[in-house]
PDB file of C-alpha atoms in Angstrom:
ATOM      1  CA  UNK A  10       0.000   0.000   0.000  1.00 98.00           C
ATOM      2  CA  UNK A  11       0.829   3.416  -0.762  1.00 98.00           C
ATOM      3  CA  UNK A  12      -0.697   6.010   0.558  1.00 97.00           C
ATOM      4  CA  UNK A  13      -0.567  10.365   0.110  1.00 97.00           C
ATOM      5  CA  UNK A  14       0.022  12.184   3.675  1.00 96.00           C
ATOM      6  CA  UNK A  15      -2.292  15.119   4.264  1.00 89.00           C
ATOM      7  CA  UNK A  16      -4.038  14.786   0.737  1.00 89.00           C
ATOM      8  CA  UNK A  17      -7.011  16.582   2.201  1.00 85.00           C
ATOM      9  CA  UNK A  18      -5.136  19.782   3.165  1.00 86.00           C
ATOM     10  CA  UNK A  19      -3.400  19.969  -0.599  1.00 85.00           C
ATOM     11  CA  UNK A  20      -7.269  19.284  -1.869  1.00 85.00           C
ATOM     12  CA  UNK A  21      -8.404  22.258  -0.289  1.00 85.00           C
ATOM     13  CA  UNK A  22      -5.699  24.536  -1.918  1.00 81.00           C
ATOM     14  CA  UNK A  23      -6.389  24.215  -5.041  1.00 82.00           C
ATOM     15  CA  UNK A  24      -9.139  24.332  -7.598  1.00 87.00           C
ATOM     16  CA  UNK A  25     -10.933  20.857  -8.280  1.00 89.00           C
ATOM     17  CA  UNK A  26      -9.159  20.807 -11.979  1.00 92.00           C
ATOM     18  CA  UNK A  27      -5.790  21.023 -10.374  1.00 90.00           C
ATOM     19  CA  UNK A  28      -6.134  18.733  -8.069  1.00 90.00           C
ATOM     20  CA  UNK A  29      -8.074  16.021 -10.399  1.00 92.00           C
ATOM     21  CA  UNK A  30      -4.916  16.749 -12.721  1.00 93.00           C
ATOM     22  CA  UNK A  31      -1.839  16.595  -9.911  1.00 93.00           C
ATOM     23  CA  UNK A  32      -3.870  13.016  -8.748  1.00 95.00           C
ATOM     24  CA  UNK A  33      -3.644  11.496 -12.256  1.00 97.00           C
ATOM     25  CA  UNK A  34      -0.682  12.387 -12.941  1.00 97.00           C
ATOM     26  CA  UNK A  35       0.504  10.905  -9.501  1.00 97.00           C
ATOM     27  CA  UNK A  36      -1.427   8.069 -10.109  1.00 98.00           C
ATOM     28  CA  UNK A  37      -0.141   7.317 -13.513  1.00 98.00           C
ATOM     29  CA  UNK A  38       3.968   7.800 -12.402  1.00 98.00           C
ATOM     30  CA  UNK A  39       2.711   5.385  -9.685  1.00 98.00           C
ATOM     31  CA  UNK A  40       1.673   2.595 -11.728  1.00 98.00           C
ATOM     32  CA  UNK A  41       4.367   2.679 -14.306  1.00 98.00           C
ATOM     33  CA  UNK A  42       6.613   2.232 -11.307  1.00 98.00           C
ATOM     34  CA  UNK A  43       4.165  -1.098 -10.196  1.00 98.00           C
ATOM     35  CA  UNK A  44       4.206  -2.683 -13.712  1.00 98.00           C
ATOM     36  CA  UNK A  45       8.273  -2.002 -14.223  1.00 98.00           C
ATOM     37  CA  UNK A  46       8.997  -4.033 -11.005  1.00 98.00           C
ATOM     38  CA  UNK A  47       6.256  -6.788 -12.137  1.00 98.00           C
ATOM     39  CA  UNK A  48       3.380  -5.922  -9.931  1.00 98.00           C
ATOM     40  CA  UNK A  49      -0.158  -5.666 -10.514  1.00 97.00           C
ATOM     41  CA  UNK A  50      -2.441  -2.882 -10.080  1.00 97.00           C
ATOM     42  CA  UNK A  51      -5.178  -4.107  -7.579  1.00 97.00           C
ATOM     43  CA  UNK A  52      -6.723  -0.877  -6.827  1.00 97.00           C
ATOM     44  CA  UNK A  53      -6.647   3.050  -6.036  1.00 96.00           C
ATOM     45  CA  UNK A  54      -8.594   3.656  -3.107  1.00 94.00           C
ATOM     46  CA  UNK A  55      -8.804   7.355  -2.193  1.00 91.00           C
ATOM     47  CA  UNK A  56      -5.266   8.764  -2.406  1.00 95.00           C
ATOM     48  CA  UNK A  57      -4.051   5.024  -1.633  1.00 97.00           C
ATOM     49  CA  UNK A  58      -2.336   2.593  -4.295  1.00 98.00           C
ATOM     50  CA  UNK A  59      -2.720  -1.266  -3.540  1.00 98.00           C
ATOM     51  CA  UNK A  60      -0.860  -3.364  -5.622  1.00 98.00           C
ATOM     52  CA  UNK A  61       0.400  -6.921  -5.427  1.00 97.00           C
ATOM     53  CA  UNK A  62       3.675  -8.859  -6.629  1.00 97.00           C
ATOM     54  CA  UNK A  63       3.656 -12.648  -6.676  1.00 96.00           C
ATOM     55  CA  UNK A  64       0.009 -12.734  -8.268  1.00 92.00           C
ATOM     56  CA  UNK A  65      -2.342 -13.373 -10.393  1.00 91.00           C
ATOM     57  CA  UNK A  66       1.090 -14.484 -11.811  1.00 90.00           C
ATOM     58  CA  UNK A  67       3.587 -15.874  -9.497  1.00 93.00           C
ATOM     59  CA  UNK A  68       6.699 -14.470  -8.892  1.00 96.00           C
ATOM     60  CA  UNK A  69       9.627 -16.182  -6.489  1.00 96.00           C
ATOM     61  CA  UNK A  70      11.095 -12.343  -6.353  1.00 97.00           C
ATOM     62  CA  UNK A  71       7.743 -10.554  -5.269  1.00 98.00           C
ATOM     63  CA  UNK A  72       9.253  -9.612  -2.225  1.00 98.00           C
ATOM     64  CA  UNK A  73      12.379  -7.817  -3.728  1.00 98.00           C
ATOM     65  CA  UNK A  74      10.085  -6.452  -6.423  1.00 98.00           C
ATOM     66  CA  UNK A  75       8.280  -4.860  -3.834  1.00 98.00           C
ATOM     67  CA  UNK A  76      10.618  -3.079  -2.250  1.00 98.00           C
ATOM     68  CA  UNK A  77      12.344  -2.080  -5.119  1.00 98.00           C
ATOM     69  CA  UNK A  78       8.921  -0.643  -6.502  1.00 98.00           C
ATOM     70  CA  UNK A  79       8.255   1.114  -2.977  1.00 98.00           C
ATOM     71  CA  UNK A  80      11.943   2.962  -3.128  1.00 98.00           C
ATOM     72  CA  UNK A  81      11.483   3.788  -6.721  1.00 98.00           C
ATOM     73  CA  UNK A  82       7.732   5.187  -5.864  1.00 98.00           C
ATOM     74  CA  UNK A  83       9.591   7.384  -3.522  1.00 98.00           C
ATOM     75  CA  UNK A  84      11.993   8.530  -5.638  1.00 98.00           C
ATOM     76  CA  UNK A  85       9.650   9.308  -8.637  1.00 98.00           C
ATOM     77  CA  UNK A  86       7.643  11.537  -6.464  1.00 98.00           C
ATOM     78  CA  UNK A  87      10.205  12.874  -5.467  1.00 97.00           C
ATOM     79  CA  UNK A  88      10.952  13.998  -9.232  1.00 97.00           C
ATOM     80  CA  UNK A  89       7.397  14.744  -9.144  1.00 97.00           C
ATOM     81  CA  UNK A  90       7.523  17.187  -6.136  1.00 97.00           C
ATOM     82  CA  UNK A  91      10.573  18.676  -8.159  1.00 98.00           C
ATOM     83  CA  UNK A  92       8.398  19.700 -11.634  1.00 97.00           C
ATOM     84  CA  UNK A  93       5.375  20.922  -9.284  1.00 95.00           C
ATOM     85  CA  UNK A  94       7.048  22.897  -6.792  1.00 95.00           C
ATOM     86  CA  UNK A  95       8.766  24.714  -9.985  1.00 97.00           C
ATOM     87  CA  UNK A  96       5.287  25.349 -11.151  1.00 94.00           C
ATOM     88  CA  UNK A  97       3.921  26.604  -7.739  1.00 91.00           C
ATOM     89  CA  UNK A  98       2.270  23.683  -6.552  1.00 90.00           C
ATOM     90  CA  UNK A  99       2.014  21.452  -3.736  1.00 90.00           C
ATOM     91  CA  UNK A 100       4.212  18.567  -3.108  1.00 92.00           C
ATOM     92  CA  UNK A 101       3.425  15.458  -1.670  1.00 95.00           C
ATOM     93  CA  UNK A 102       4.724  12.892   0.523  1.00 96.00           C
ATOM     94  CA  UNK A 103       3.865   9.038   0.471  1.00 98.00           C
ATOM     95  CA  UNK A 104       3.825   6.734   3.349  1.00 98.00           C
ATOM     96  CA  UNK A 105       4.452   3.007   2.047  1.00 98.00           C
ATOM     97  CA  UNK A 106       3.795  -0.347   3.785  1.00 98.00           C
ATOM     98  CA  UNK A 107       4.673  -4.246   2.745  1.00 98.00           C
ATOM     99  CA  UNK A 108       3.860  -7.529   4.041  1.00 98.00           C
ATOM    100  CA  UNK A 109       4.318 -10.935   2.709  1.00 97.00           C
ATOM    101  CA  UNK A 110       2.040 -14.233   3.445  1.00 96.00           C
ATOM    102  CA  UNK A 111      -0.877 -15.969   2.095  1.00 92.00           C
ATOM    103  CA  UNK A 112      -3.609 -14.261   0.925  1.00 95.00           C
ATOM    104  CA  UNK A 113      -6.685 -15.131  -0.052  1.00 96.00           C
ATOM    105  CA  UNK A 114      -7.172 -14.420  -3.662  1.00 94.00           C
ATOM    106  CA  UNK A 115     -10.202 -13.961  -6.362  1.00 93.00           C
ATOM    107  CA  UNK A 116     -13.763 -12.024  -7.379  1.00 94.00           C
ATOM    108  CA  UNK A 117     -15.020 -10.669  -4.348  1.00 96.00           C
ATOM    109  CA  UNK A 118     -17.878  -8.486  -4.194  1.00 96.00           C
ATOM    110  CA  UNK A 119     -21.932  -8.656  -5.125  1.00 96.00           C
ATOM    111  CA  UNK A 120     -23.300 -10.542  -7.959  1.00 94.00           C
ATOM    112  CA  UNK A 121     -23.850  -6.991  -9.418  1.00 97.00           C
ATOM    113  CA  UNK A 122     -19.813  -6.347  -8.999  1.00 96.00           C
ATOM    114  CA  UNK A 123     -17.286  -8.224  -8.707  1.00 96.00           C
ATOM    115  CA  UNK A 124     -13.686  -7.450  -7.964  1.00 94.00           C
ATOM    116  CA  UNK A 125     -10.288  -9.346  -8.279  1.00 93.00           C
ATOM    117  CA  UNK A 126      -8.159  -8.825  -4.930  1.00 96.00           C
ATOM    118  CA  UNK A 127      -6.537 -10.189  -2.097  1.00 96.00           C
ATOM    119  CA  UNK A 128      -8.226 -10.530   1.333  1.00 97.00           C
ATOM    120  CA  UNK A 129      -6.154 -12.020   4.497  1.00 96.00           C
ATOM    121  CA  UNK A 130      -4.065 -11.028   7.675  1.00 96.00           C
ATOM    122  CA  UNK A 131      -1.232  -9.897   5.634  1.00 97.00           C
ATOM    123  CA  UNK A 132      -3.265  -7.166   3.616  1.00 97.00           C
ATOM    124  CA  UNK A 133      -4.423  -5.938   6.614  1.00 97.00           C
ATOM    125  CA  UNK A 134      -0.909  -5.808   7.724  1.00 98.00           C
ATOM    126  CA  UNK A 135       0.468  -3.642   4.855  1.00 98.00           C
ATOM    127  CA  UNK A 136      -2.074  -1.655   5.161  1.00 98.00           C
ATOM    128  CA  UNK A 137      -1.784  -0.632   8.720  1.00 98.00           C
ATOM    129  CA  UNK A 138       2.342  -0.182   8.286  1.00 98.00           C
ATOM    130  CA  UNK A 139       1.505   1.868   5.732  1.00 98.00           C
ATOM    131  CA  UNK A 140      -1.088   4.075   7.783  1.00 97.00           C
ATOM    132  CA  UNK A 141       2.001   4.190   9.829  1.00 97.00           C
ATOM    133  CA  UNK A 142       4.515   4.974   7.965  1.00 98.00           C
ATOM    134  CA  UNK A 143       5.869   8.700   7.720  1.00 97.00           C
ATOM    135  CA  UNK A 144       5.963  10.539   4.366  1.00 95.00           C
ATOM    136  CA  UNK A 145       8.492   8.766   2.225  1.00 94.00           C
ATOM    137  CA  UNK A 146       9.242   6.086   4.306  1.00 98.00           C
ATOM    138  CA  UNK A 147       8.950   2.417   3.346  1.00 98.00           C
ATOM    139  CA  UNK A 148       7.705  -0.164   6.275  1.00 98.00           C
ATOM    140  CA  UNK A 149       7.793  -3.454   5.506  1.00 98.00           C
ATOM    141  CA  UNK A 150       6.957  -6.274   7.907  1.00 98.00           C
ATOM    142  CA  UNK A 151       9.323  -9.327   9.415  1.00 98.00           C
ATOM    143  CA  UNK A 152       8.201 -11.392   6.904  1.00 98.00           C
ATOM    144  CA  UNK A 153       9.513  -9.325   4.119  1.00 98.00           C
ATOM    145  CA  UNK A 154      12.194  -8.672   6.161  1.00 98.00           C
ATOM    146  CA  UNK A 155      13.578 -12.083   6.084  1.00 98.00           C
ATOM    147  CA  UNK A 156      13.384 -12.539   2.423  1.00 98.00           C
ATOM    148  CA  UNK A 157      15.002  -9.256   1.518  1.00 98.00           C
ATOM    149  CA  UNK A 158      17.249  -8.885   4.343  1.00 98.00           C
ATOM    150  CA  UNK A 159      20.338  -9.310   2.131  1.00 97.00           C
ATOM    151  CA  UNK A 160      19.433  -6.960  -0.215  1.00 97.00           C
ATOM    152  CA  UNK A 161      18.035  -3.899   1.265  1.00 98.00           C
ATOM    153  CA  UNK A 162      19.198  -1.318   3.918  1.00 98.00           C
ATOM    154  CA  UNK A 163      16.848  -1.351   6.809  1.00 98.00           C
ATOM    155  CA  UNK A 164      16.179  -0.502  10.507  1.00 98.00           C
ATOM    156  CA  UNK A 165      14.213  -2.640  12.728  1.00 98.00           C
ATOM    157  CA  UNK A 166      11.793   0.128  14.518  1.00 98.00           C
ATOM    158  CA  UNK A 167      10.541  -0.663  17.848  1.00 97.00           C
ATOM    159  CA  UNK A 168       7.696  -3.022  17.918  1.00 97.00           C
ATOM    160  CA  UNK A 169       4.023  -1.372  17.011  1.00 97.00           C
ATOM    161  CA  UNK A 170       0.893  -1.509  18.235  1.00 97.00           C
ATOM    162  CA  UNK A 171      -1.759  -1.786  15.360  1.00 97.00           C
ATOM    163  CA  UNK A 172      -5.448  -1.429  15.069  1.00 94.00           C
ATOM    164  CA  UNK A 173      -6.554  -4.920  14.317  1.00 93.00           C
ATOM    165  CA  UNK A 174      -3.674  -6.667  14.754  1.00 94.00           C
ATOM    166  CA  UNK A 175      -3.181  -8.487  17.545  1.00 93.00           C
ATOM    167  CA  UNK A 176      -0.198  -8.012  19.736  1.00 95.00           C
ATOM    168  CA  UNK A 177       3.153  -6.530  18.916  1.00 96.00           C
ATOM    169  CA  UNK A 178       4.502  -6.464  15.163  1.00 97.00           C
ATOM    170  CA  UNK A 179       7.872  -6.191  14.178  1.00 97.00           C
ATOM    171  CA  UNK A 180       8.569  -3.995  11.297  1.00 98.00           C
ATOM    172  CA  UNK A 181      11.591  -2.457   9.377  1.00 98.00           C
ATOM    173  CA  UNK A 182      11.884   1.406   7.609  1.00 98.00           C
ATOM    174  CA  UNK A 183      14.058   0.707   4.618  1.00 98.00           C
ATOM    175  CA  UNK A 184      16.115   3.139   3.960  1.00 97.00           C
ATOM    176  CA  UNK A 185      17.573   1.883   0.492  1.00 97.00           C
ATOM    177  CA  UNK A 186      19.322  -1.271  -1.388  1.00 95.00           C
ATOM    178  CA  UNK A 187      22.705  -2.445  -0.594  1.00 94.00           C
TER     179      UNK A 187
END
């Protein structure tokens, strides 16, 4: 999950047009960056990104394509915040979270709509590490951890407390590749 920090402030300071534009165009640097590292679009939600790696299609790398996709999100905003704050706009920050496990995969929805996602304790996960994630910083849970620990540059933070999640989780900020 991806997520914008304090979208709601930088939607109120601008005109609807603007701020329609700045979101696609976030939106679409976003995705690029998802599809380059082999991940799949599952959904925009908001100001949030979901996207998966290892499925429909599986991948023995999605956790390294993960990561790499989260750092690179951060840097192309980065650009991003670059080309807008040069045209007097507002820049953004992103707060990112990862986790890796099962999932339970498929349709889900009504008979009148149906949607393909994932569903499970792990979802849940990324999503709250990346509720608590600060702007451009990349969370990613033990799980991940373990499978990208060679790879990446990371700090173990102190163990969180998150809604829905029972007891203590263990989590990393990632600070870069090796």
């Amino acid at each position: 999950f991806s997520d914008i920090r304090g979208f709601t402030t930088v939607s109120e300071s601008g005109s609807p047009e603007d701020i329609v534009g700045m979101l696609n165009e976030y939106f679409t640097r976003m995705v690029d960056v998802v599809f380059a590292h082999k991940g799949t679009l599952d959904k925009f939600v908001g100001d949030m990104v979901m996207a998966l790696f290892g499925a429909p299609v599986d991948d023995p790398h999605h956790a390294e394509h993960a990561v790499d996709a989260a750092l690179a999100m951060v840097r192309e905003l980065k650009g991003l915040n670059e080309k807008w704050a040069a045209e007097g706009r507002p820049t953004l920050d992103i707060g990112i979270g990862i986790s890796t496990g099962e999932t339970m995969m498929g349709n889900f929805g009504s008979v009148k709509r149906l949607e393909y996602t994932a569903i499970g304790r792990d979802v849940n996960l990324a999503a709250r590490l990346c509720a608590a994630a600060d702007g451009d910083q990349v969370l990613i849970s033990q799980d991940t951890y373990d499978l990208v620990a060679p790879l990446v540059v990371a700090d173990e933070l102190p163990p969180l407390k998150l809604k829905g999640i029972p007891g203590e989780v263990r989590c990393w900020n990632v600070r870069g590749l090796k």
